[in-house]
PDB file of C-alpha atoms and ligand atoms in Angstrom:
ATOM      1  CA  UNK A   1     -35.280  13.724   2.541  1.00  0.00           C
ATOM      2  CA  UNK A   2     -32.824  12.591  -0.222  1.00  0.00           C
ATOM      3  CA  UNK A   3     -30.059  10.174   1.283  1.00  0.00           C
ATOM      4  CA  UNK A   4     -26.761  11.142   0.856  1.00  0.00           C
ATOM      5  CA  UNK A   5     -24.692   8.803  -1.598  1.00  0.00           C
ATOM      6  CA  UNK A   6     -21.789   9.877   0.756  1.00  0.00           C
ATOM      7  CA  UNK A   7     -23.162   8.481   3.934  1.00  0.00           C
ATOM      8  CA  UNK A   8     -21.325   4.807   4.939  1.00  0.00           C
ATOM      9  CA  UNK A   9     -22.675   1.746   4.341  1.00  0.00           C
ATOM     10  CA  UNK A  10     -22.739  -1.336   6.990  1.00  0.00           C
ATOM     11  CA  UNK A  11     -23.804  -4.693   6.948  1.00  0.00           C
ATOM     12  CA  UNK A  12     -23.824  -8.261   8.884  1.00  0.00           C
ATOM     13  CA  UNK A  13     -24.314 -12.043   7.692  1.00  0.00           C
ATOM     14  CA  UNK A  14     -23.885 -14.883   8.961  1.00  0.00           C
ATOM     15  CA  UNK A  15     -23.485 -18.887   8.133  1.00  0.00           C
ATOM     16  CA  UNK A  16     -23.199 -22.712   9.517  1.00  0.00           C
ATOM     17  CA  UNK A  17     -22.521 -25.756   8.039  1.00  0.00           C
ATOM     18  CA  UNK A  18     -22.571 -29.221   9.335  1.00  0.00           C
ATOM     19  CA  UNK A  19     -19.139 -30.998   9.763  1.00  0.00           C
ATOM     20  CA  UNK A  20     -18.695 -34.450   7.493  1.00  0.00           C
ATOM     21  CA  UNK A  21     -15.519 -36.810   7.886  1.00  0.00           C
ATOM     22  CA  UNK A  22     -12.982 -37.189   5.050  1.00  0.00           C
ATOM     23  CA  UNK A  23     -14.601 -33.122   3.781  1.00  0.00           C
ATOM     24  CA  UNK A  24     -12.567 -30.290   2.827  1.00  0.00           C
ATOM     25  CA  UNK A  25     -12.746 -27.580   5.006  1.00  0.00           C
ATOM     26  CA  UNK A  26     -12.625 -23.953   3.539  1.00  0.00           C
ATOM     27  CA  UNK A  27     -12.446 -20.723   5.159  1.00  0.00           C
ATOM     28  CA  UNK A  28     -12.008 -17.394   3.701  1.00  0.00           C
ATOM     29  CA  UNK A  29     -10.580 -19.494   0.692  1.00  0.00           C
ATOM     30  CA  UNK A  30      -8.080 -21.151   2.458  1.00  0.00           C
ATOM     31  CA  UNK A  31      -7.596 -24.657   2.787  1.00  0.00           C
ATOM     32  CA  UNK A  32      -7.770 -25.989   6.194  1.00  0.00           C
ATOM     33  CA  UNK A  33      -5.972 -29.072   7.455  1.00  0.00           C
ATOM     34  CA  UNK A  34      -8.977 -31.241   8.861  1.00  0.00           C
ATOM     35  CA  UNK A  35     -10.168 -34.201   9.809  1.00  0.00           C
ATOM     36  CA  UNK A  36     -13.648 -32.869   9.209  1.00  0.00           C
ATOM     37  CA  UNK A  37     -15.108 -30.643   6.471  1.00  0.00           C
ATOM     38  CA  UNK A  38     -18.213 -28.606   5.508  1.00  0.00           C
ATOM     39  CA  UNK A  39     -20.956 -30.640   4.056  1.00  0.00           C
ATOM     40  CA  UNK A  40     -22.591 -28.460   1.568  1.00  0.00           C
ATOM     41  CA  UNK A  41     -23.894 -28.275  -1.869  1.00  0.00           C
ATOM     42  CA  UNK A  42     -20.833 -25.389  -2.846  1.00  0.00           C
ATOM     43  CA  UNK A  43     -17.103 -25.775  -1.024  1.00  0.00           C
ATOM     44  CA  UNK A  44     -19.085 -24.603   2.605  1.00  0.00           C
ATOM     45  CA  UNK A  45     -16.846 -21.775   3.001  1.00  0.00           C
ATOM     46  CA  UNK A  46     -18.769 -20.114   5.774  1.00  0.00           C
ATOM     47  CA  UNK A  47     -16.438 -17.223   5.894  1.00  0.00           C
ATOM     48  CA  UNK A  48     -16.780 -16.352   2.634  1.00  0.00           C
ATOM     49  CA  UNK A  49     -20.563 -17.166   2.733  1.00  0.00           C
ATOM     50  CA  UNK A  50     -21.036 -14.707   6.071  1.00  0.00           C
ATOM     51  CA  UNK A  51     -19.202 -11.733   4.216  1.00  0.00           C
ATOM     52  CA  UNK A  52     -21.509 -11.520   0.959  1.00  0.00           C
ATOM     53  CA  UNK A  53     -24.425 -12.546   3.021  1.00  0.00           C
ATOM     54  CA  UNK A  54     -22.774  -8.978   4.593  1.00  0.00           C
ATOM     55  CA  UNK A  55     -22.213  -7.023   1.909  1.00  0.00           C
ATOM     56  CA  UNK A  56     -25.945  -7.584   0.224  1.00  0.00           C
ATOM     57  CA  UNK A  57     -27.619  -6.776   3.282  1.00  0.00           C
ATOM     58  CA  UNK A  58     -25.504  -3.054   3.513  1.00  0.00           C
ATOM     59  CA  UNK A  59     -28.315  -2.706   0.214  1.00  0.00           C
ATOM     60  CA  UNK A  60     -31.177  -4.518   1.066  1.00  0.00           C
ATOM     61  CA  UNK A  61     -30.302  -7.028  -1.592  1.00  0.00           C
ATOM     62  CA  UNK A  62     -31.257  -9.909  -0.417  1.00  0.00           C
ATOM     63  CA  UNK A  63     -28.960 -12.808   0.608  1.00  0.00           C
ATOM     64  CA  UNK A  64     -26.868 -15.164  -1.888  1.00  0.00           C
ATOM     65  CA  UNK A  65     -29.489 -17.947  -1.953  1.00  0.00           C
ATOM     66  CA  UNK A  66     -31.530 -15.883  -4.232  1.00  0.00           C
ATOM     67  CA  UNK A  67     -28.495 -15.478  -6.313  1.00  0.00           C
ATOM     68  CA  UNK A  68     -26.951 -19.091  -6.016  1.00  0.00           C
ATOM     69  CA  UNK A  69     -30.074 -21.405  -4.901  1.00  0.00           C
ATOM     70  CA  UNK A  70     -28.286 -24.437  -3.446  1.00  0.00           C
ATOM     71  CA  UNK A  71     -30.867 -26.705  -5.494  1.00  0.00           C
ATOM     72  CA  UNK A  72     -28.988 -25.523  -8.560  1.00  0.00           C
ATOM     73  CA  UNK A  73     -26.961 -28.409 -10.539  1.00  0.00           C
ATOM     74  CA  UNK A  74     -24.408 -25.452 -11.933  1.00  0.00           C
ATOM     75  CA  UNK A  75     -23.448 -24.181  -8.287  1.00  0.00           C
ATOM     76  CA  UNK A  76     -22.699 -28.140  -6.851  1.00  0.00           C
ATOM     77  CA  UNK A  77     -18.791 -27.816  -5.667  1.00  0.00           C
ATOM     78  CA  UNK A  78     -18.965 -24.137  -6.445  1.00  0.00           C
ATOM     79  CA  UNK A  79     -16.046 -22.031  -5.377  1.00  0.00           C
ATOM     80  CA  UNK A  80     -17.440 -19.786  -3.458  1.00  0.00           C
ATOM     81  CA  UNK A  81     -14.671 -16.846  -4.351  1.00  0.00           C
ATOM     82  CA  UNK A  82     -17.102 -16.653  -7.203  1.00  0.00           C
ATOM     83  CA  UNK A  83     -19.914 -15.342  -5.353  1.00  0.00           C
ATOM     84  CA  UNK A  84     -18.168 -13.102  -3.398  1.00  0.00           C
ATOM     85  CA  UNK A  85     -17.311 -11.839  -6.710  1.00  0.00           C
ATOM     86  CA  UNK A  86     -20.496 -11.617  -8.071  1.00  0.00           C
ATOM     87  CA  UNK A  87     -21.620  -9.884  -5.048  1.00  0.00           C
ATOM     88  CA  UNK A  88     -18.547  -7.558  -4.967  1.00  0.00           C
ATOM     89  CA  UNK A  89     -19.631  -6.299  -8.782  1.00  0.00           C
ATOM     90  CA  UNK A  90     -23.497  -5.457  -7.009  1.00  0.00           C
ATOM     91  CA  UNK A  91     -21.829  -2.935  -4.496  1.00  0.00           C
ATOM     92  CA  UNK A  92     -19.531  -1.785  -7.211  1.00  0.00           C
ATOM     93  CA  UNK A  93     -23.006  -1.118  -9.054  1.00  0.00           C
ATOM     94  CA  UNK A  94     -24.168   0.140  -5.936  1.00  0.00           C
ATOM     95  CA  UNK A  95     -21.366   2.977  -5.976  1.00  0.00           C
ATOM     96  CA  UNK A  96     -19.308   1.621  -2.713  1.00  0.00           C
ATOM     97  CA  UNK A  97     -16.188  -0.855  -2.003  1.00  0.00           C
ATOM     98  CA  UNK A  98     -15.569  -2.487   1.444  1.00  0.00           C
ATOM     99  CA  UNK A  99     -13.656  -0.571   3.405  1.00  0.00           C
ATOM    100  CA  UNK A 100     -13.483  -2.891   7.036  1.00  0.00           C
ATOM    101  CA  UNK A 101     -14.659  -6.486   7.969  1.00  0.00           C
ATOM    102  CA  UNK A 102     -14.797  -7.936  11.352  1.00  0.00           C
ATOM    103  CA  UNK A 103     -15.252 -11.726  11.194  1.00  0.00           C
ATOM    104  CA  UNK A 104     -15.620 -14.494  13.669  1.00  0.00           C
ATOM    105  CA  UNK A 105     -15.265 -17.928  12.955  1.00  0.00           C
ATOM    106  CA  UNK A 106     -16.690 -20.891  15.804  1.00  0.00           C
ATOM    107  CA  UNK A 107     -15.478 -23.961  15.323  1.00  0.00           C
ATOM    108  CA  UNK A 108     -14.575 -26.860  18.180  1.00  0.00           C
ATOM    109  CA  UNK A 109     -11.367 -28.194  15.923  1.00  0.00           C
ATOM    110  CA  UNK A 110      -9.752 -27.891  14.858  1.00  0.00           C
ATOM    111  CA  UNK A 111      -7.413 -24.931  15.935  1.00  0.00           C
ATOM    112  CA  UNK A 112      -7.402 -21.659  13.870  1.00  0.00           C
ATOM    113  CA  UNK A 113      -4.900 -19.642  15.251  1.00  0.00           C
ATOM    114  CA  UNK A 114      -1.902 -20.790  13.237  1.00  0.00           C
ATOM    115  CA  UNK A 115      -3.962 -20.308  10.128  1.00  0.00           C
ATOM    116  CA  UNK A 116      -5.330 -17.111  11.004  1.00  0.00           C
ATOM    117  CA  UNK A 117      -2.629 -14.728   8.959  1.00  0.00           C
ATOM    118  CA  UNK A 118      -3.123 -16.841   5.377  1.00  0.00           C
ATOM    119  CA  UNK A 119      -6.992 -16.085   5.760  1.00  0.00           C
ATOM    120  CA  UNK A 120      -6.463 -12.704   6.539  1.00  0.00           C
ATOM    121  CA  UNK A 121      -4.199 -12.438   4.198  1.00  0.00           C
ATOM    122  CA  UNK A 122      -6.388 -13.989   1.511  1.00  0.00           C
ATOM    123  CA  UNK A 123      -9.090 -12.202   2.412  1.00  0.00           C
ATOM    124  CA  UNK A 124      -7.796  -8.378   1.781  1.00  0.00           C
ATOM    125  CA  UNK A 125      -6.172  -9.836  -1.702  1.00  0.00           C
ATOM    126  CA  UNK A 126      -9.899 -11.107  -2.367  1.00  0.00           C
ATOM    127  CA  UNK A 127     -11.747  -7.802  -0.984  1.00  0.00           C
ATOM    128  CA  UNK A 128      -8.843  -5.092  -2.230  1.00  0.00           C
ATOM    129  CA  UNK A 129      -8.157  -4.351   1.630  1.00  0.00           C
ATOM    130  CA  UNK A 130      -4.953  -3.696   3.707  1.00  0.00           C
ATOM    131  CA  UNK A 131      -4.886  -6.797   6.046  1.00  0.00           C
ATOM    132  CA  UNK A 132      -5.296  -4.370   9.289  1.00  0.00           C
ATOM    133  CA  UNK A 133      -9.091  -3.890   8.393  1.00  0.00           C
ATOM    134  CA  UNK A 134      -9.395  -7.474   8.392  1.00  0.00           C
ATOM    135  CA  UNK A 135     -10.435  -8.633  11.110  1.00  0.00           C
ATOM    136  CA  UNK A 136     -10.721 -12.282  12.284  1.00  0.00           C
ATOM    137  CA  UNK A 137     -10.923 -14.224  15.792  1.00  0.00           C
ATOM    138  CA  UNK A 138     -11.703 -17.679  16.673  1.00  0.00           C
ATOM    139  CA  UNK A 139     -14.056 -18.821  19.388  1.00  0.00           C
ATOM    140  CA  UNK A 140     -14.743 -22.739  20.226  1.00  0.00           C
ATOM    141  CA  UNK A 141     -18.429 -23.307  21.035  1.00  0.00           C
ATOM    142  CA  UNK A 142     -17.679 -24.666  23.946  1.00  0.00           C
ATOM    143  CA  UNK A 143     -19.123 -27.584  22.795  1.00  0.00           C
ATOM    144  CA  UNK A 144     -22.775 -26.389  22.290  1.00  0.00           C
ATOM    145  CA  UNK A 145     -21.854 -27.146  18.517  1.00  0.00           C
ATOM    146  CA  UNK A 146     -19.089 -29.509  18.371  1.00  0.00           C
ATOM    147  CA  UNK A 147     -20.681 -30.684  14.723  1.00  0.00           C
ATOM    148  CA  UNK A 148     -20.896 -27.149  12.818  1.00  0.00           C
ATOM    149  CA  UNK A 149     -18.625 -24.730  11.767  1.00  0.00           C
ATOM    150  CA  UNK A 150     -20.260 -20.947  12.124  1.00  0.00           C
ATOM    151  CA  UNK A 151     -19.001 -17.631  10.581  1.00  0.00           C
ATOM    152  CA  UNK A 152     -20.380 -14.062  12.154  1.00  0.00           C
ATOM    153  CA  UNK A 153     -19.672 -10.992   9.927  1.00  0.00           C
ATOM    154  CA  UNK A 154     -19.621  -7.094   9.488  1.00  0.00           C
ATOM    155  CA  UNK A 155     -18.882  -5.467   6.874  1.00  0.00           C
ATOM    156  CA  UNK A 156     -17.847  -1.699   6.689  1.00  0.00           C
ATOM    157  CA  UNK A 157     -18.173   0.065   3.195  1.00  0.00           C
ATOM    158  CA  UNK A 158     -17.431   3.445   1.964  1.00  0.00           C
ATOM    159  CA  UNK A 159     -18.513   5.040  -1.275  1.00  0.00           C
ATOM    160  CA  UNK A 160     -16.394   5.190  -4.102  1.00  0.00           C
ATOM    161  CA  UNK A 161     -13.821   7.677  -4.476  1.00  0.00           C
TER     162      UNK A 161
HETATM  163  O1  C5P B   1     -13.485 -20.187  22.492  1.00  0.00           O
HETATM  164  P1  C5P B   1     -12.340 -19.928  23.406  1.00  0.00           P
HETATM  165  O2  C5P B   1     -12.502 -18.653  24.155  1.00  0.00           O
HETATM  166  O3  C5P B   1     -12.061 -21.086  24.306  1.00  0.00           O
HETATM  167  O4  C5P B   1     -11.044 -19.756  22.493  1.00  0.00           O
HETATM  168  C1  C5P B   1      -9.805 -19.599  23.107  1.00  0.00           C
HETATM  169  C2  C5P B   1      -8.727 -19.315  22.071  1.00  0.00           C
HETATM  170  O5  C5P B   1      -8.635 -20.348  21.135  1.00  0.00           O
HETATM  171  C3  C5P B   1      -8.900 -18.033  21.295  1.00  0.00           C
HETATM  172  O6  C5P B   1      -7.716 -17.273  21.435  1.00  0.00           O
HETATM  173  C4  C5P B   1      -9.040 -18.456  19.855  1.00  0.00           C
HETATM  174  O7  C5P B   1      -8.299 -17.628  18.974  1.00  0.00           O
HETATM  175  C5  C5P B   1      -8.478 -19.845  19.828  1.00  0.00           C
HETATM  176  N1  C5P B   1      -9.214 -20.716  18.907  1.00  0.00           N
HETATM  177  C6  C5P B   1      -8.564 -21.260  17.816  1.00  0.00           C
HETATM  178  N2  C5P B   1      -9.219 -22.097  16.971  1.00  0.00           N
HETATM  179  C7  C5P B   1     -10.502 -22.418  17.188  1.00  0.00           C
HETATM  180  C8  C5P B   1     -11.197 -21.863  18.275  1.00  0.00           C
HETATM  181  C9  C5P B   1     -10.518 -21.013  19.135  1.00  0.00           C
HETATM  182  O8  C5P B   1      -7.392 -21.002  17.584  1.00  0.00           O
HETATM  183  N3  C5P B   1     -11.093 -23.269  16.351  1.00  0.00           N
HETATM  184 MG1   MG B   2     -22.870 -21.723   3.477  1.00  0.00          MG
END
């Protein structure tokens, strides 16, 4: 049977990096104050890494490794609003927008919660959403991963209008 090009969309990603002293840490394209940072080959924004890791896998698209391999000179110190951009323009191709995300972020330290409305705040302005369909929360590891920052994320999308 034909699938409908009206029926919803949904998909999940997910990301860790390693914490480095005297790194930047990024999340959802916000600067976070830090004593630690990402290490990683583009800024290590897990956030933003977790949502188009999300948003290809609503289309069986693969993940953004294929698109930016991290052994790639031209993505070193990438910002990685640029691949969620990229990958935004595939689901535009693809005939849908994000319509809801749901992310969580686990990190030891350092605290989110007074950071949490600039994310979500960046976040909608990045994805063309209304900040109550972005959703974010905070967990600690509880010390099972004192040394990583981790980002869990859905994605809702809805066909074009
Ligand atoms: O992980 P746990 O349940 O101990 O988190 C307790 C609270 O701490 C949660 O409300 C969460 O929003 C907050 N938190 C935070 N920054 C983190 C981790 C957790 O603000 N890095
Ligand atoms: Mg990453």
């Amino acid at each position: 049977m034909a699938e409908s090009s009206a029926s919803p969309r949904f998909g999940y990603g997910e990301d860790a990096h390693r914490l480095g002293d005297g790194l930047e840490l990024w999340l959802g394209g916000v600067r976070i104050p830090s004593e630690r940072g990402a290490v990683a080959h583009s800024d290590g924004d897990v956030v933003l890494h977790a949502l188009s890791d999300a948003l290809l896998s609503a289309f069986a698209l693969g993940d953004i490794g294929a698109y930016f391999p991290d052994h790639d000179p031209r993505w070193k110190g990438l910002e990685s609003g640029v691949i969620l951009d990229l990958v935004l323009q595939r689901v535009h191709e693809k005939g849908y927008r994000p319509a809801q995300i749901s992310a969580v972020v686990v990190l030891d330290k350092p605290r989110l919660g007074p950071y949490r409305e600039s994310i979500q705040k960046n976040l909608a302005r990045l994805l063309g959403l209304p900040e109550e369909r972005v959703g974010l929360t905070f967990k600690t590891s509880e010390g099972l991963a004192p040394d990583h920052v981790q980002c869990r994320a859905m994605v809702y999308l809805e066909p074009l209008p």
